[in-house]
Coordinates of C-alpha atoms and ligand atoms in Angstrom, one line a residue:
M1 CA 30.6 78.3 33.9
A2 CA 28.7 75.1 32.6
K3 CA 28.9 75.1 28.7
R4 CA 26.8 73.1 25.6
I5 CA 28.3 70.2 24.1
D6 CA 27.9 69.5 21.0
V7 CA 29.5 66.7 18.4
S8 CA 28.9 66.1 15.2
G9 CA 29.9 62.8 13.4
L10 CA 31.9 61.7 15.5
T11 CA 33.5 58.4 15.3
A12 CA 35.9 57.0 17.3
Y13 CA 38.3 54.3 16.5
Y14 CA 41.5 51.9 17.7
G15 CA 43.7 51.8 15.6
T16 CA 41.4 50.1 12.4
H17 CA 39.0 48.9 15.1
K18 CA 36.2 51.8 14.8
A19 CA 34.5 51.7 18.2
I20 CA 32.2 54.1 17.6
E21 CA 30.6 55.7 14.5
D22 CA 29.0 59.2 13.9
I23 CA 27.3 60.0 16.2
S24 CA 26.2 63.4 16.7
M25 CA 24.7 64.9 20.2
T26 CA 23.9 68.2 21.5
V27 CA 24.1 68.0 26.1
E28 CA 22.7 70.9 27.5
P29 CA 24.9 73.3 30.0
R30 CA 23.3 73.0 34.3
S31 CA 21.6 69.1 33.0
V32 CA 22.7 65.3 33.5
T33 CA 23.0 63.9 30.3
A34 CA 22.6 59.3 31.1
F35 CA 24.4 57.1 28.4
I36 CA 23.2 53.8 28.5
G37 CA 23.3 50.9 26.1
P38 CA 25.3 47.0 26.5
S39 CA 29.2 46.7 27.4
G40 CA 31.5 47.2 24.5
C41 CA 28.4 50.0 22.7
G42 CA 31.3 52.6 23.5
K43 CA 30.0 54.4 25.8
S44 CA 33.5 54.9 27.5
T45 CA 34.9 55.5 24.1
F46 CA 32.7 57.8 23.2
L47 CA 32.9 59.8 26.9
R48 CA 36.5 60.1 26.0
T49 CA 36.5 61.8 23.5
L50 CA 34.3 64.7 25.4
N51 CA 38.0 65.8 27.0
R52 CA 40.4 64.0 24.7
M53 CA 41.8 61.6 26.3
H54 CA 40.4 59.3 23.7
E55 CA 43.5 59.7 21.8
V56 CA 45.9 59.5 24.9
T57 CA 45.2 55.8 23.4
P58 CA 48.2 53.9 21.2
G59 CA 45.7 54.5 18.1
G60 CA 43.4 56.1 19.2
R61 CA 42.1 58.9 16.7
V62 CA 38.9 60.6 16.3
E63 CA 37.2 62.2 13.2
G64 CA 34.5 64.4 13.5
K65 CA 33.1 67.9 15.6
V66 CA 33.2 68.5 19.3
M67 CA 31.6 72.3 19.9
L68 CA 32.0 73.7 23.2
D69 CA 29.6 77.2 23.3
D70 CA 31.7 78.1 20.0
E71 CA 34.6 76.7 20.4
N72 CA 36.0 73.1 18.2
L73 CA 37.7 70.7 20.7
Y74 CA 39.8 69.1 17.7
G75 CA 40.4 72.7 16.2
A76 CA 43.5 73.5 14.9
G77 CA 45.2 74.2 17.6
V78 CA 43.6 73.9 21.1
D79 CA 45.8 72.6 23.5
P80 CA 44.3 68.9 25.1
V81 CA 45.5 69.6 28.8
S82 CA 43.9 72.9 28.2
V83 CA 40.3 70.6 27.5
R84 CA 41.0 68.5 30.4
R85 CA 41.0 71.0 32.5
T86 CA 37.9 72.6 30.4
V87 CA 35.6 69.2 31.0
G88 CA 37.0 67.1 34.4
M89 CA 36.7 63.5 34.4
V90 CA 35.1 61.0 37.4
F91 CA 36.5 57.1 37.1
Q92 CA 35.0 54.5 37.4
R93 CA 37.1 53.2 40.5
P94 CA 38.3 56.4 42.8
N95 CA 42.1 56.9 42.2
P96 CA 43.1 59.3 44.8
F97 CA 46.7 59.9 44.0
P98 CA 47.8 57.2 46.7
T99 CA 51.2 59.3 48.7
M100 CA 49.1 62.5 48.9
S101 CA 47.2 63.7 51.6
I102 CA 43.1 64.7 51.4
F103 CA 44.5 68.5 50.8
E104 CA 47.1 67.6 48.2
N105 CA 44.4 65.5 46.9
V106 CA 41.8 68.2 45.6
A107 CA 44.5 70.7 45.5
A108 CA 46.5 68.5 42.7
G109 CA 45.3 69.8 39.3
L110 CA 45.0 73.7 40.6
K111 CA 49.5 73.5 41.6
L112 CA 49.7 72.7 38.1
N113 CA 48.2 76.0 36.7
G114 CA 49.7 78.1 38.5
S115 CA 50.9 79.3 41.4
Y116 CA 48.5 79.9 44.4
K117 CA 48.8 82.0 47.8
K118 CA 48.8 79.3 50.4
S119 CA 45.2 80.7 52.0
E120 CA 43.8 80.9 48.1
L121 CA 44.8 77.3 48.2
E122 CA 42.9 76.5 51.9
G123 CA 39.5 78.3 50.5
I124 CA 39.3 76.3 47.2
V125 CA 40.1 72.9 48.6
E126 CA 37.6 73.8 51.7
K127 CA 34.9 74.9 49.0
S128 CA 36.1 72.1 46.9
L129 CA 35.5 70.2 49.9
K130 CA 32.2 71.5 50.4
G131 CA 30.9 71.6 46.9
A132 CA 31.8 67.4 47.4
N133 CA 30.0 67.1 49.9
L134 CA 33.1 65.7 52.1
W135 CA 34.3 68.8 54.1
N136 CA 32.8 67.6 57.3
E137 CA 33.9 63.9 56.8
V138 CA 37.2 65.2 56.1
K139 CA 37.9 68.8 57.8
D140 CA 39.8 67.4 61.6
R141 CA 42.4 64.7 58.8
L142 CA 43.2 66.7 56.3
N143 CA 46.9 66.1 56.0
K144 CA 45.7 62.1 56.1
P145 CA 46.7 60.0 52.7
G146 CA 43.6 60.0 50.2
A147 CA 43.9 56.6 50.6
G148 CA 42.5 56.0 53.8
L149 CA 39.1 56.5 53.1
S150 CA 36.6 54.4 52.7
G151 CA 35.8 53.8 48.6
G152 CA 32.7 56.0 48.3
Q153 CA 34.7 58.7 50.8
Q154 CA 37.6 58.3 48.4
Q155 CA 34.8 58.6 45.0
R156 CA 33.8 62.3 46.9
L157 CA 37.4 63.1 46.6
C158 CA 37.6 62.6 43.1
I159 CA 35.0 65.0 42.7
A160 CA 36.4 67.4 44.7
R161 CA 39.8 67.0 43.0
A162 CA 37.8 67.2 39.9
I163 CA 35.9 70.1 40.3
A164 CA 38.1 72.1 42.7
V165 CA 40.0 73.0 39.1
E166 CA 36.0 74.8 38.8
P167 CA 35.6 72.7 35.0
D168 CA 32.6 73.3 32.7
V169 CA 31.5 70.2 31.8
L170 CA 32.1 67.3 34.1
L171 CA 32.1 63.7 32.6
M172 CA 31.5 60.4 35.1
D173 CA 32.5 56.7 33.2
E174 CA 29.6 54.5 35.8
P175 CA 31.5 56.3 39.6
C176 CA 29.2 54.2 41.6
S177 CA 29.9 51.4 39.9
A178 CA 32.8 50.1 43.3
L179 CA 30.4 51.7 45.0
D180 CA 27.8 50.6 48.4
P181 CA 24.0 51.6 48.0
I182 CA 24.4 54.8 50.6
S183 CA 27.2 55.9 48.8
T184 CA 26.0 55.6 45.6
L185 CA 23.0 57.3 47.1
A186 CA 25.7 60.4 48.0
I187 CA 26.3 60.4 44.8
E188 CA 23.2 60.8 42.8
D189 CA 22.5 63.5 45.2
L190 CA 25.0 65.3 44.8
I191 CA 25.2 64.6 40.7
G192 CA 21.6 66.9 41.0
E193 CA 23.8 69.3 43.6
L194 CA 27.1 70.6 40.6
K195 CA 24.0 70.1 37.8
E196 CA 23.9 73.5 38.9
R197 CA 27.3 74.8 38.5
F198 CA 28.0 72.1 35.1
T199 CA 27.1 69.8 32.6
I200 CA 27.1 66.7 33.3
V201 CA 27.7 63.8 31.4
I202 CA 27.1 60.3 33.7
V203 CA 27.4 56.6 31.8
T204 CA 25.7 53.9 34.0
H205 CA 24.7 50.0 34.1
N206 CA 22.6 51.3 36.4
M207 CA 18.6 51.9 35.2
Q208 CA 17.0 53.2 38.0
Q209 CA 20.4 55.8 38.2
A210 CA 20.2 56.6 34.9
A211 CA 16.2 57.4 35.5
R212 CA 16.7 58.9 39.2
V213 CA 20.0 61.3 38.5
S214 CA 19.5 62.5 34.3
D215 CA 17.2 65.0 32.5
R216 CA 18.7 63.3 29.1
T217 CA 19.0 60.0 28.2
A218 CA 21.4 58.0 25.2
F219 CA 20.8 54.9 24.1
F220 CA 24.0 53.4 22.5
N221 CA 24.3 50.1 21.0
L222 CA 26.1 48.0 18.1
A223 CA 25.2 45.4 15.8
G224 CA 26.8 42.5 16.7
V225 CA 30.9 41.7 17.5
G226 CA 33.5 43.5 15.9
Q227 CA 30.4 46.5 14.7
P228 CA 30.4 50.1 15.9
G229 CA 29.2 51.3 18.1
K230 CA 26.2 54.1 17.7
L231 CA 23.9 56.2 19.7
I232 CA 20.2 54.6 19.1
E233 CA 18.5 57.3 21.2
I234 CA 18.5 60.6 22.7
D235 CA 15.3 62.0 24.8
E236 CA 13.9 63.1 27.6
T237 CA 15.0 60.4 30.4
E238 CA 11.2 60.3 31.4
R239 CA 10.6 59.4 27.5
I240 CA 13.3 57.2 27.6
F241 CA 12.2 55.1 30.2
S242 CA 8.3 55.2 29.8
N243 CA 7.5 55.6 25.6
P244 CA 11.2 55.1 23.1
S245 CA 10.5 55.8 19.7
V246 CA 12.7 52.3 19.4
Q247 CA 12.0 49.7 20.0
A248 CA 15.9 48.2 20.8
T249 CA 15.3 50.9 23.3
E250 CA 13.0 49.9 25.1
D251 CA 14.0 45.8 24.6
Y252 CA 17.5 47.5 26.7
I253 CA 16.1 49.1 29.1
S254 CA 13.3 46.4 29.8
G255 CA 15.7 43.7 30.3
R256 CA 15.9 41.4 27.5
F257 CA 18.8 41.7 26.3
G258 CA 22.6 43.7 27.2
Ligands
LIG1 N1 42.1 50.8 24.6 C1 41.0 50.0 23.8 N2 41.6 48.4 22.9 C2 41.1 49.1 21.8 N3 39.9 48.4 21.8 C3 39.0 49.4 22.9 C4 40.5 50.0 23.6 N4 39.2 50.4 24.9 C5 37.8 50.8 24.4 N5 38.0 49.5 23.1 C6 37.4 48.5 22.7 O1 36.6 49.5 22.4 C7 35.3 49.0 21.9 C8 34.3 50.2 22.8 O2 34.7 50.1 24.3 P1 34.2 51.0 25.3 O3 35.0 50.6 26.1 O4 33.8 52.6 25.0 O5 32.6 50.5 25.5 P2 31.7 50.2 27.3 O6 30.2 50.9 26.5 O7 31.8 51.3 27.3 O8 32.0 49.2 27.3 P3 30.7 48.4 29.1 O9 30.2 49.5 30.0 O10 32.0 47.1 29.0 O11 32.5 49.5 29.9 C9 34.7 47.5 22.7 O12 34.9 46.5 21.4 C10 36.4 47.5 23.3 O13 37.2 46.4 22.9
LIG2 MG1 32.8 51.8 29.7

């Protein structure tokens, strides 16, 4: 079930380096939020704080709060592994498990979760591949290696793997940057469908993509090299691209820097 994200006062470090500072925002369920901003402003870092992946990096540390409905993901006793199942992630480069078949790739997260009957597993794999718009292309070769698919198909396979465990939130870090325009459109269409069921956050350097797929857009920026990235503004996507409140946002989206 899609859930609402409510972040307050979030700061993240790599060792002593403060990468992002004092970020607060809410993300509504069943919506798509796009993160934009120049390289190094902390979009990926912030995204990874939303499912406790940031602390996997040595020296990675977080202050602040991330509420998912009424649970603080950083609360005492919260298991980061279960957080990562609830808040799934799709990466920039499709990363199917190279030695696994298409079927096994989609089922990978489920097997960790518990024991399923064969027929149950088959049902979930089919549903997930359909959900990722990949089923028709792979249904006759489910036992072939996932690595044998095209880049766009591999990215949809990774989306199928992510949605198979029924997360509440799907985080996507530049999911189309390694893809051709046709595959990119396929993923964008898919995002439009997935938002019926999930809360989606996507990082993108493609302004047209942000404008096409997202309901709300957050612009991040940093004051200079070595400075922490900050959230400059977040608003309806239409508003950000037509009449942003902050000059720096306008400069960025009109291509004057970054
Ligand atoms: N593993 C790491 N160890 C140390 N510093 C890191 C690490 N990953 C990122 N950083 C630093 O944190 C800051 C934010 O990086 P991040 O990757 O979040 O930016 P970004 O906005 O996603 O950039 P891009 O658009 O290039 O992907 C940068 O100064 C970066 O050098
Ligand atoms: Mg990044």
